[in-house]
Tab-separated table of C-alpha atoms and ligand atoms in Angstrom:
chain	number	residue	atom	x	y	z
A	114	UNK	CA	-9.020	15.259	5.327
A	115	UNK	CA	-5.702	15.953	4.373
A	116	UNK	CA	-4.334	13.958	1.007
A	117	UNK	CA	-6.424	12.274	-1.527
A	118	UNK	CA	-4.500	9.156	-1.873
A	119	UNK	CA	-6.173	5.264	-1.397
A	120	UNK	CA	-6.010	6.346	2.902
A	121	UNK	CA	-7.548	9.730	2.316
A	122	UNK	CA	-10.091	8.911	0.163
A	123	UNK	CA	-10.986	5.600	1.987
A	124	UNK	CA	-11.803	7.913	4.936
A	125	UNK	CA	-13.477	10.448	3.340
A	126	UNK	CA	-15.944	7.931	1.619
A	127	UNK	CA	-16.458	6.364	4.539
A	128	UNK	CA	-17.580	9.015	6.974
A	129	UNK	CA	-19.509	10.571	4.253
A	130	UNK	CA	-21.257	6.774	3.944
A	131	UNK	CA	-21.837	6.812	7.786
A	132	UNK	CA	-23.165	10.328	7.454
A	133	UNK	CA	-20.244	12.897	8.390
A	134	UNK	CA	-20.103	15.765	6.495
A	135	UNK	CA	-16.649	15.728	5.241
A	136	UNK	CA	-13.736	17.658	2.611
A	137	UNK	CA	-10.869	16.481	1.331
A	138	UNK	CA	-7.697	18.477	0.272
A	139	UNK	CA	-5.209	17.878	-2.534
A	140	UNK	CA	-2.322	19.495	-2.987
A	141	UNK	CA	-2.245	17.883	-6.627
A	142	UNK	CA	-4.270	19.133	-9.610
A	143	UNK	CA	-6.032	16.459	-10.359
A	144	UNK	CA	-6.239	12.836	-9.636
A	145	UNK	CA	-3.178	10.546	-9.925
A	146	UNK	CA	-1.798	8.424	-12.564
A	147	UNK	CA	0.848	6.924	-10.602
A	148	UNK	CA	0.438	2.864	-10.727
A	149	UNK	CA	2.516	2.306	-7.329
A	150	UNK	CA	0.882	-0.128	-5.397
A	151	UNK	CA	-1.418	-3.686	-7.078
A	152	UNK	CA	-1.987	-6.189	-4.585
A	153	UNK	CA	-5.653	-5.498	-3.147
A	154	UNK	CA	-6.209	-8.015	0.170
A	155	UNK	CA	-9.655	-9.614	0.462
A	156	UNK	CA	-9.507	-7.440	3.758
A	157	UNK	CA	-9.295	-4.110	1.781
A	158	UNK	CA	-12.567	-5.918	-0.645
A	159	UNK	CA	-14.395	-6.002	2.059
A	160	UNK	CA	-13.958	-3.000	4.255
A	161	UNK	CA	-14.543	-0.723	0.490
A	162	UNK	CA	-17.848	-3.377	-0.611
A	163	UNK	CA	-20.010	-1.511	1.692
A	164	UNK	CA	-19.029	1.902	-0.134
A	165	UNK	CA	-19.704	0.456	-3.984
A	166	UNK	CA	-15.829	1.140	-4.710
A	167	UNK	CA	-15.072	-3.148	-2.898
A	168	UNK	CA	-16.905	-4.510	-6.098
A	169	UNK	CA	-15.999	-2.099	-8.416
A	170	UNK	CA	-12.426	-2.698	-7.626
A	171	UNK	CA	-13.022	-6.775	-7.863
A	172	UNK	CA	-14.758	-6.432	-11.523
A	173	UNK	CA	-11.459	-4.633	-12.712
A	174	UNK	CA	-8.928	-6.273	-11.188
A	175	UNK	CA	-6.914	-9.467	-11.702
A	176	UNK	CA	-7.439	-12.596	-9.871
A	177	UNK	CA	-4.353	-13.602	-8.818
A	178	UNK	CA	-4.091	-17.383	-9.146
A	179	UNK	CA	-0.685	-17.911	-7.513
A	180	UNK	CA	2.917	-17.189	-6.652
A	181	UNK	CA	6.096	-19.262	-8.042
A	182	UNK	CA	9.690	-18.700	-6.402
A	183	UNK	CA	12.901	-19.370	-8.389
A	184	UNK	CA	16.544	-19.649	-7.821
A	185	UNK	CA	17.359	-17.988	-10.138
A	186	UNK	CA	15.296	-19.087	-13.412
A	187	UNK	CA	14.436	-22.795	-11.851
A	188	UNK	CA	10.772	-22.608	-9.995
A	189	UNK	CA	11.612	-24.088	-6.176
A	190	UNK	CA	8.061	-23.431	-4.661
A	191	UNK	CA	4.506	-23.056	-5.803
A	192	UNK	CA	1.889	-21.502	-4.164
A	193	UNK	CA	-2.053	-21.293	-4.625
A	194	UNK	CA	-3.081	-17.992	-3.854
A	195	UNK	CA	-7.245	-18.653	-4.211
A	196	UNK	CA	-7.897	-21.414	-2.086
A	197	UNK	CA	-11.335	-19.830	-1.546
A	198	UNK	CA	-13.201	-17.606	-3.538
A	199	UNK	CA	-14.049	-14.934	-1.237
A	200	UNK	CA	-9.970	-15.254	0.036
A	201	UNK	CA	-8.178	-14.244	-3.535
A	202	UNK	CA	-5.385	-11.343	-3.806
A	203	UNK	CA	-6.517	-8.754	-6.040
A	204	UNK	CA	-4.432	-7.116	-8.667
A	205	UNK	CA	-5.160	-3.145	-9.978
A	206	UNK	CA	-2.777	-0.482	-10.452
A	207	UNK	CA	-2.795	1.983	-7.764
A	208	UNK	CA	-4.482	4.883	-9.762
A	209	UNK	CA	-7.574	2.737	-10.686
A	210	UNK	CA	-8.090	2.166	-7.105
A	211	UNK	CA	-8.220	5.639	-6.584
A	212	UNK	CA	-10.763	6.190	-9.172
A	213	UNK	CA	-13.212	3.777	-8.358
A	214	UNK	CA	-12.942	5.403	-4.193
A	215	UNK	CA	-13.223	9.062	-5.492
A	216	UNK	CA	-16.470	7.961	-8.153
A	217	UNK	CA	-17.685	6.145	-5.056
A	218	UNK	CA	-17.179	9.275	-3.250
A	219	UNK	CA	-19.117	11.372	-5.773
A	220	UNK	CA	-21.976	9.037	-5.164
A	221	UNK	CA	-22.267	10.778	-1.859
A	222	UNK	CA	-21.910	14.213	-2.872
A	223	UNK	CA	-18.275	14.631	-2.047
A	224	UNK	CA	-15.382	16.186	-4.895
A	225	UNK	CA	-11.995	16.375	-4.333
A	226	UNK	CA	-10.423	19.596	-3.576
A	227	UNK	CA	-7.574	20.284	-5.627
A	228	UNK	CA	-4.591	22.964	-5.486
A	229	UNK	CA	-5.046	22.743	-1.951
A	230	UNK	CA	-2.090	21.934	-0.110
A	231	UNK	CA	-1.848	22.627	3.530
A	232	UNK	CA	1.174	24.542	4.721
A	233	UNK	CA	0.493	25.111	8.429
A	234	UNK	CA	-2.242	23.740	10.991
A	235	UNK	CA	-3.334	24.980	13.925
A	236	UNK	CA	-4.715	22.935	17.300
A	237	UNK	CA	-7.342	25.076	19.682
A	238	UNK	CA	-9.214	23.936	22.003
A	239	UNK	CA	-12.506	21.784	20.561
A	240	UNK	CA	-11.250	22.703	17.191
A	241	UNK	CA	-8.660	22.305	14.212
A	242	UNK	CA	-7.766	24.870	11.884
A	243	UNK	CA	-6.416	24.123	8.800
A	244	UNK	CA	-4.175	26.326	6.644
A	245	UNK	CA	-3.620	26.385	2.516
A	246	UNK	CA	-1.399	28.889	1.700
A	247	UNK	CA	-1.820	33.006	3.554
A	248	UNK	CA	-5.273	33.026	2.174
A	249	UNK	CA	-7.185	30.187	2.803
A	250	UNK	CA	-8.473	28.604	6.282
A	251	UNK	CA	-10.961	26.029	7.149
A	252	UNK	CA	-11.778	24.808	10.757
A	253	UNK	CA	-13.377	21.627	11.543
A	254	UNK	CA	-13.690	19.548	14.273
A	255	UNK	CA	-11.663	16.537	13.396
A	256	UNK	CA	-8.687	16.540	10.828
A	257	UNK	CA	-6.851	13.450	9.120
A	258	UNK	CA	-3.136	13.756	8.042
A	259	UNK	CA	-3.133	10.743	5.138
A	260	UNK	CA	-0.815	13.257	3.199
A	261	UNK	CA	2.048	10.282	2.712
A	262	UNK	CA	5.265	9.546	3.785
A	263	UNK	CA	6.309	13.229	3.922
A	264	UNK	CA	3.425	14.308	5.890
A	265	UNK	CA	3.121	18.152	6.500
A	266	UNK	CA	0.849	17.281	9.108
A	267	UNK	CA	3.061	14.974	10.821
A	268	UNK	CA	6.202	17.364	10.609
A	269	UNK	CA	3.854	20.303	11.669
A	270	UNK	CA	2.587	18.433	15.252
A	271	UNK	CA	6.385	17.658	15.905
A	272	UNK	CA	5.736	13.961	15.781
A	273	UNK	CA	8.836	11.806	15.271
A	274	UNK	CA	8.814	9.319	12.697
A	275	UNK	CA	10.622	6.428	14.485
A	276	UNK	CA	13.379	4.058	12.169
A	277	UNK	CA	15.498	3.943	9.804
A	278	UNK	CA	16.397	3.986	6.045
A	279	UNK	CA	17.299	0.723	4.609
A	280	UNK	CA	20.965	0.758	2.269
A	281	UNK	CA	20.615	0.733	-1.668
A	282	UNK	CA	18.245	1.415	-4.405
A	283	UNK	CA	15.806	-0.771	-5.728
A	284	UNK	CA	14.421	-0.123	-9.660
A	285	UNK	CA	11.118	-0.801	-11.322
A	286	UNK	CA	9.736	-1.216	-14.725
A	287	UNK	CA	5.953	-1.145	-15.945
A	288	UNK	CA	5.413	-2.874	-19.154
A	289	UNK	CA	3.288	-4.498	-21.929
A	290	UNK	CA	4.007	-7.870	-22.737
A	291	UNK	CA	1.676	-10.049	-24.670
A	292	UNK	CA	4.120	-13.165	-24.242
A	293	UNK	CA	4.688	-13.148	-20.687
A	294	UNK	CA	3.289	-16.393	-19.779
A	295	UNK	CA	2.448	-15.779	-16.005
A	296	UNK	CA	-0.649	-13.291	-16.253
A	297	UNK	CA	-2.202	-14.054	-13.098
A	298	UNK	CA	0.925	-15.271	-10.958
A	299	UNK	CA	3.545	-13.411	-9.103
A	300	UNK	CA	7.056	-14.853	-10.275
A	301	UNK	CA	9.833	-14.252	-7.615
A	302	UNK	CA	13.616	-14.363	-8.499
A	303	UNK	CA	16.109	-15.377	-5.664
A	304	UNK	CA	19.556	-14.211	-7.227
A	305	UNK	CA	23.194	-15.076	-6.266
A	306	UNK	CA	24.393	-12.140	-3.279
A	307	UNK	CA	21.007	-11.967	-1.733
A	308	UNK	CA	19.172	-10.060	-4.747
A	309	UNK	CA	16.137	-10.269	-5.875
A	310	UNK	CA	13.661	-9.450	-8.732
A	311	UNK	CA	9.699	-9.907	-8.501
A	312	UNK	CA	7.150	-9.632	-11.579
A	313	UNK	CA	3.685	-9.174	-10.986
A	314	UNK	CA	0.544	-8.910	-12.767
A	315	UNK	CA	-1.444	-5.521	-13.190
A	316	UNK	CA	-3.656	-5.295	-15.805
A	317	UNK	CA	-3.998	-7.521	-19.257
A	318	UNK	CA	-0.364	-8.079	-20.497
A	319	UNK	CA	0.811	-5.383	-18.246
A	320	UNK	CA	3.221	-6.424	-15.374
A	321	UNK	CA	5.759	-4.478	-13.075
A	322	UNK	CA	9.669	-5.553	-12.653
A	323	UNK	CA	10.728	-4.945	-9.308
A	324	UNK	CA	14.705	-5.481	-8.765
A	325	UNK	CA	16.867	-4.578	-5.770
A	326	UNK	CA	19.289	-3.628	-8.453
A	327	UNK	CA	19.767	-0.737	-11.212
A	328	UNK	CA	17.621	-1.883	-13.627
A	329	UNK	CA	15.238	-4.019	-13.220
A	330	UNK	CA	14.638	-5.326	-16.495
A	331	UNK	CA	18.140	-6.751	-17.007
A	332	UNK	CA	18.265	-8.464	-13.203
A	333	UNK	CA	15.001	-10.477	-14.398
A	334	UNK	CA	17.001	-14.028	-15.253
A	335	UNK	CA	14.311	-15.299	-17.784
A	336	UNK	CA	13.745	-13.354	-20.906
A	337	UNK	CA	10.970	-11.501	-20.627
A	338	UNK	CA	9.735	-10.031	-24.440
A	339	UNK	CA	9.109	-6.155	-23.579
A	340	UNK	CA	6.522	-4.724	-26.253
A	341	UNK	CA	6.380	-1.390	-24.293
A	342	UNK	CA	7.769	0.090	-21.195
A	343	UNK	CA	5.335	2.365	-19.745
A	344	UNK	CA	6.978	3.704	-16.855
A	345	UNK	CA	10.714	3.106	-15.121
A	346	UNK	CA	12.075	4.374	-12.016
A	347	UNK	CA	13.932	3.711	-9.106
A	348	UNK	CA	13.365	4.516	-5.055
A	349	UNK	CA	14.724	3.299	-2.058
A	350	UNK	CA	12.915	2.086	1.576
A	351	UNK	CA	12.599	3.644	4.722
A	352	UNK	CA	11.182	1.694	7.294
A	353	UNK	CA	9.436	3.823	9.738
A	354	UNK	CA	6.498	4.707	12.339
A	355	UNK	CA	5.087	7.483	13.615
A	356	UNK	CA	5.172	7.673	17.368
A	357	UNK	CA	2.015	8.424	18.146
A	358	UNK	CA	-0.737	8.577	15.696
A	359	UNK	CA	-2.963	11.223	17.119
A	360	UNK	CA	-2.897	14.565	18.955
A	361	UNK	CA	-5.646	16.094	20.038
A	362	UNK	CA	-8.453	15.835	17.320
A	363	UNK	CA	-5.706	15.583	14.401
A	364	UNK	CA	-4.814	11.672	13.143
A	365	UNK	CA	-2.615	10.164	11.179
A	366	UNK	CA	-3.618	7.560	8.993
A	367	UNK	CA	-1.682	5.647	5.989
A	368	UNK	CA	2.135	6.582	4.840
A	369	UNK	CA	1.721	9.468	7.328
A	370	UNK	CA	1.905	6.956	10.018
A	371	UNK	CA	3.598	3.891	8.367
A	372	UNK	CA	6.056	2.885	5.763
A	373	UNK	CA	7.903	0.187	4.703
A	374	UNK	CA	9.400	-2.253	2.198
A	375	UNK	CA	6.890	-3.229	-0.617
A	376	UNK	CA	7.195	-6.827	0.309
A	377	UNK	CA	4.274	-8.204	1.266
A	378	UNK	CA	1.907	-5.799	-0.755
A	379	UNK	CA	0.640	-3.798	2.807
A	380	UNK	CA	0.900	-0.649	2.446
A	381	UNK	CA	-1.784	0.603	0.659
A	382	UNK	CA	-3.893	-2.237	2.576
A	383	UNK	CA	-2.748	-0.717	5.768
A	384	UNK	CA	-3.726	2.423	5.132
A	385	UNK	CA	-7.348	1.672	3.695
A	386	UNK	CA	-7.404	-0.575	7.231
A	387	UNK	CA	-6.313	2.379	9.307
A	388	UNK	CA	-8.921	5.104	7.406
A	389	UNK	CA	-11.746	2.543	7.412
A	390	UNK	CA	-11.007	2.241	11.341
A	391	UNK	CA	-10.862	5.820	11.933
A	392	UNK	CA	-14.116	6.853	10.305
A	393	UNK	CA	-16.213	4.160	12.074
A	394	UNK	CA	-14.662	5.417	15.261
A	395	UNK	CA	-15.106	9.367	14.769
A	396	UNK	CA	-19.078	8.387	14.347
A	397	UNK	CA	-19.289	5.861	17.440
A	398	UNK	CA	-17.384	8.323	18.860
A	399	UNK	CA	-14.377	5.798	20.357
A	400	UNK	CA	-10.892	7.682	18.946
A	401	UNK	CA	-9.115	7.460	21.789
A	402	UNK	CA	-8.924	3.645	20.980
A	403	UNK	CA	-7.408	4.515	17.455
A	404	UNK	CA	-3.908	5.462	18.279
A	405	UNK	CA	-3.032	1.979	20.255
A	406	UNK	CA	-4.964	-0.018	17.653
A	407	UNK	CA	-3.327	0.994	14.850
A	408	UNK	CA	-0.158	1.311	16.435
A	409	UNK	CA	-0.100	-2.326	17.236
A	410	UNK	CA	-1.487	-3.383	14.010
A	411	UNK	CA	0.974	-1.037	11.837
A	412	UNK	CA	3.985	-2.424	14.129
A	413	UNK	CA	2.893	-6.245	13.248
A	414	UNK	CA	2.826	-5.411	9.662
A	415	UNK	CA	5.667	-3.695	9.874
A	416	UNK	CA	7.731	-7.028	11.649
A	417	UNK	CA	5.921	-9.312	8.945
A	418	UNK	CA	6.799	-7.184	5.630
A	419	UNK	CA	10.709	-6.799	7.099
A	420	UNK	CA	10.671	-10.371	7.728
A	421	UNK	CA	9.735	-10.731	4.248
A	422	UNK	CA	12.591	-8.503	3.015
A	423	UNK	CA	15.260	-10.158	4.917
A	424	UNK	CA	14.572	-13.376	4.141
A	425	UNK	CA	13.836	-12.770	0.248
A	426	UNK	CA	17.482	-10.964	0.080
A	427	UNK	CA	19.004	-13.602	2.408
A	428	UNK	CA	22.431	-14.784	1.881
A	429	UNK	CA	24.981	-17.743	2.450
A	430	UNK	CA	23.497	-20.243	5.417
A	431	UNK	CA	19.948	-18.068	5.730
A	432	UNK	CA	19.868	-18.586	1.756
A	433	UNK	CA	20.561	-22.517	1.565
A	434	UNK	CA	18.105	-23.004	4.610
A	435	UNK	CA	15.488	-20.756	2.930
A	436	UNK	CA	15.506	-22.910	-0.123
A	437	UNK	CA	15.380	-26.380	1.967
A	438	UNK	CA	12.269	-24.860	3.666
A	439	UNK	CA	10.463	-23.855	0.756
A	440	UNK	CA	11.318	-27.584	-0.864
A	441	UNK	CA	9.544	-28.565	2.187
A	442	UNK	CA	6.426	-25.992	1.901
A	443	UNK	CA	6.215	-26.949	-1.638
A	444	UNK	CA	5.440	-30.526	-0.253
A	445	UNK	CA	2.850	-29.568	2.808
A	446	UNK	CA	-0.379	-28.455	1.424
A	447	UNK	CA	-0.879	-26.929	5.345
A	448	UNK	CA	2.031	-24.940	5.417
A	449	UNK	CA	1.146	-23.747	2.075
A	450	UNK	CA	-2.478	-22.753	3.266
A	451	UNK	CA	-0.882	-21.017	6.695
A	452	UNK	CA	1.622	-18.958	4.558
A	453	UNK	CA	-0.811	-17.644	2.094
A	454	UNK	CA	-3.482	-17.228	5.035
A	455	UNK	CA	-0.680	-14.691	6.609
A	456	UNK	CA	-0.105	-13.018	2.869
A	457	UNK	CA	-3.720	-12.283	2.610
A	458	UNK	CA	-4.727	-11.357	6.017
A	459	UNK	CA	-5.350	-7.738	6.396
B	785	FAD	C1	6.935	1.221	-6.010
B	785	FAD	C2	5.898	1.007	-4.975
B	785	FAD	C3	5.159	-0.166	-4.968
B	785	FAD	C4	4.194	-0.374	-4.000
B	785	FAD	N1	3.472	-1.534	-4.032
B	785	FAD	C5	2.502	-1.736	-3.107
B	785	FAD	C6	1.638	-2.894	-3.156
B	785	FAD	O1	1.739	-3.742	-4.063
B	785	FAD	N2	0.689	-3.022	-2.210
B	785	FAD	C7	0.515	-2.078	-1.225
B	785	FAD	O2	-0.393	-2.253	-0.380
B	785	FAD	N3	1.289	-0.968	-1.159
B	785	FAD	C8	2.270	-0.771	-2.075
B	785	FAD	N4	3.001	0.381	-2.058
B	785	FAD	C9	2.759	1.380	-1.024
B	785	FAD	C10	1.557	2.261	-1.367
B	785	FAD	O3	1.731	2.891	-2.621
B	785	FAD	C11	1.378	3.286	-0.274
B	785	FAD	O4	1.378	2.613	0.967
B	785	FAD	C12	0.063	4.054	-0.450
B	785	FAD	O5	0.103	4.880	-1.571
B	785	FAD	C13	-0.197	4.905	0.780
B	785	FAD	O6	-1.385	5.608	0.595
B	785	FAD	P1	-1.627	6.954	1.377
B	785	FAD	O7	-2.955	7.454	0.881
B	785	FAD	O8	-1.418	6.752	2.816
B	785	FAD	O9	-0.465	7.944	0.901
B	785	FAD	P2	-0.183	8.503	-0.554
B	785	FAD	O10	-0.626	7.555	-1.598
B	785	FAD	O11	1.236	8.949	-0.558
B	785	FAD	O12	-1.146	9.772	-0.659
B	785	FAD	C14	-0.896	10.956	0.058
B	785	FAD	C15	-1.565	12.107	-0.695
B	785	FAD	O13	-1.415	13.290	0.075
B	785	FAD	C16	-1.101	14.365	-0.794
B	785	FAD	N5	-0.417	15.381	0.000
B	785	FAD	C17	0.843	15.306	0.523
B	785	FAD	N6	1.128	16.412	1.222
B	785	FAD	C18	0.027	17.219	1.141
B	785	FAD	C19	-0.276	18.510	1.671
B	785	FAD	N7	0.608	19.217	2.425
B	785	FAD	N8	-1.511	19.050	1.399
B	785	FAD	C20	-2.417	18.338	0.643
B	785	FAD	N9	-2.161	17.117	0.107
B	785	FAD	C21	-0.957	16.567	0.377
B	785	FAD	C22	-0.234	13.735	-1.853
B	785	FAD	O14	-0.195	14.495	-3.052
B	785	FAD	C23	-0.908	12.383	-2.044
B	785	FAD	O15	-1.897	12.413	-3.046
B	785	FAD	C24	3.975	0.615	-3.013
B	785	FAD	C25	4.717	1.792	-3.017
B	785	FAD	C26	5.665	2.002	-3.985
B	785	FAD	C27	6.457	3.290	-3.987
């Protein structure tokens, strides 16, 4: 395994649960204490419960109870997000996640290797052989590229990553605020010119600002009392897919085969779907389903999330008829439960 991020680690845990003797390279030196992705589907719960890390993950994280959309600082829409118990959205910073896979992956006798980042692989016949640095080489019979967006492993097989980059920069704040009054609801902010800013729940008085603008902080139109900003930064979106997602006995699994706007919350999901997939099919020994599979599921997502994006920074005519639909949705308990039912789903 190549990349100890949620996709890596979900795989690793999971063949070592199903009885694969597995390893897991780093190129880091230690774990991560980057907070990047929160939304946890009820999917994701269940495919890690089996594993211990599912309920860990539920005891830590927020419920979330629902989602409000503005124009601008007036609330337009409404929408429960736990119409079920065993349906909610789960909220935990990224790096918490990764804990509770890599103590779950302790349980089963597997560490992390650190300071291990692969430079070069090669393909032989029946085997994979994996390079870190001049020195060090290990050969195995399968090996996962989860190693992100920038993946080595990816670049090194000559597979194209299919798409595009999308214009502009969007910004992001983590903070501590004790007033905030929202602590278990996402608040979206539709914004004259097709902007938008999103705040959303982490931890306990800790939320993220998310702005397709500079700064995040100052697009949010409500005042939001800031006790402590933990983290700022800024990135912009590709949206892209790896052509194929396997050669040979190498796969690609996660950011390494996906990536795309952060609406919607997939991502991470995605990837945890695609590992999860990937180890049960190395043991029943049916890979040569995986590439199609999660081709088709990461395109879907893919169509959803930019659907998302296009709507939520819609201008004009798109903008005025967004707002009369969601005046309708706010009013059709049905269309409420359908929409959600899509947000949650995988
Ligand atoms: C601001 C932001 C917000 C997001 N919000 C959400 C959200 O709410 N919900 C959601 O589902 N997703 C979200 N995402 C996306 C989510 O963070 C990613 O989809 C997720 O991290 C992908 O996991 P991964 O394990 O595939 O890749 P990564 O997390 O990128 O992990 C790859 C790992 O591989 C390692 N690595 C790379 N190259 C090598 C090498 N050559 N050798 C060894 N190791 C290597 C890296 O150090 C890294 O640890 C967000 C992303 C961003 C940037």
């Amino acid at each position: 395994m190549i990349g100890a991020g949620p996709t890596g680690l979900t795989a690793a845990v999971e063949l070592a649960r199903l009885g694969a003797k597995v390893r897991i390279f780093e190129k880091r030196d230690g774990a991560s204490n980057l907070s990047r992705a929160v939304g946890i589907t009820p999917g994701s719960i269940e495919l890690l419960t089996p594993c211990g890390a599912g309920p860990a993950i539920e005891a830590e994280a927020i419920r979330f109870e629902g989602l409000t959309m503005h124009r601008g600082d007036h609330p337009v829409l409404s929408l429960p997000l736990n119409f079920d118990a065993r349906s909610s959205l789960h909220g935990l910073p990224q790096d918490r996640t990764e804990a509770h896979l890599i103590d779950a992956l302790a349980r089963y006798g597997v560490q992390v290797e650190y300071n291990r980042e692969l430079t070069n692989l090669h393909i032989e016949s029946d085997r994979v052989t994996a390079c870190f640095g001049r020195h060090i080489e290990v050969s195995s019979k399968y090996l996962i590229g989860a190693d992100g967006a920038h993946s080595r492993v990816r670049t090194t097989l000559g597979i194209h990553f299919l798409g595009h980059d999308l214009p502009g920069r969007w910004s992001i704040a983590d903070v501590h605020s004790a007033s905030w009054p929202h602590k278990t609801r996402f608040s979206g902010y539709l914004l004259p010119q097709g902007h938008v800013c999103v705040v959303v729940p982490m931890a306990p008085d800790r939320y993220r600002v998310i702005a397709d603008a500079d700064d995040a902080l100052k697009a949010l139109p409500v005042k939001m009392q800031v006790d402590e900003v933990h983290r700022t930064g800024s990135f912009t979106i590709q949206v892209r897919q790896a052509e194929q997602y396997r050669k040979g006995s190498v796969f690609l699994a996660g950011d390494a085969a996906h990536v795309h706007s952060p609406v919607g919350g997939r991502g991470m999901n995605l990837g945890i779907a695609d590992a999860a997939d990937l180890a049960r099919r190395i043991m029943d020994g049916t890979t040569q389903g995986y590439d199609e599979a999660r081709y088709a599921e990461g395109e879907h997502v893919i169509q959803i999330s930019e659907r998302g994006r296009r709507m939520l920074q819609s201008k004009g005519a798109a903008k005025t008829a967004l707002f009369a639909t969601m005046s309708v949705i706010s009013h059709t308990p049905p269309a409420q439960r359908a929409i959600v039912h899509q947000l949650l789903s995988g």
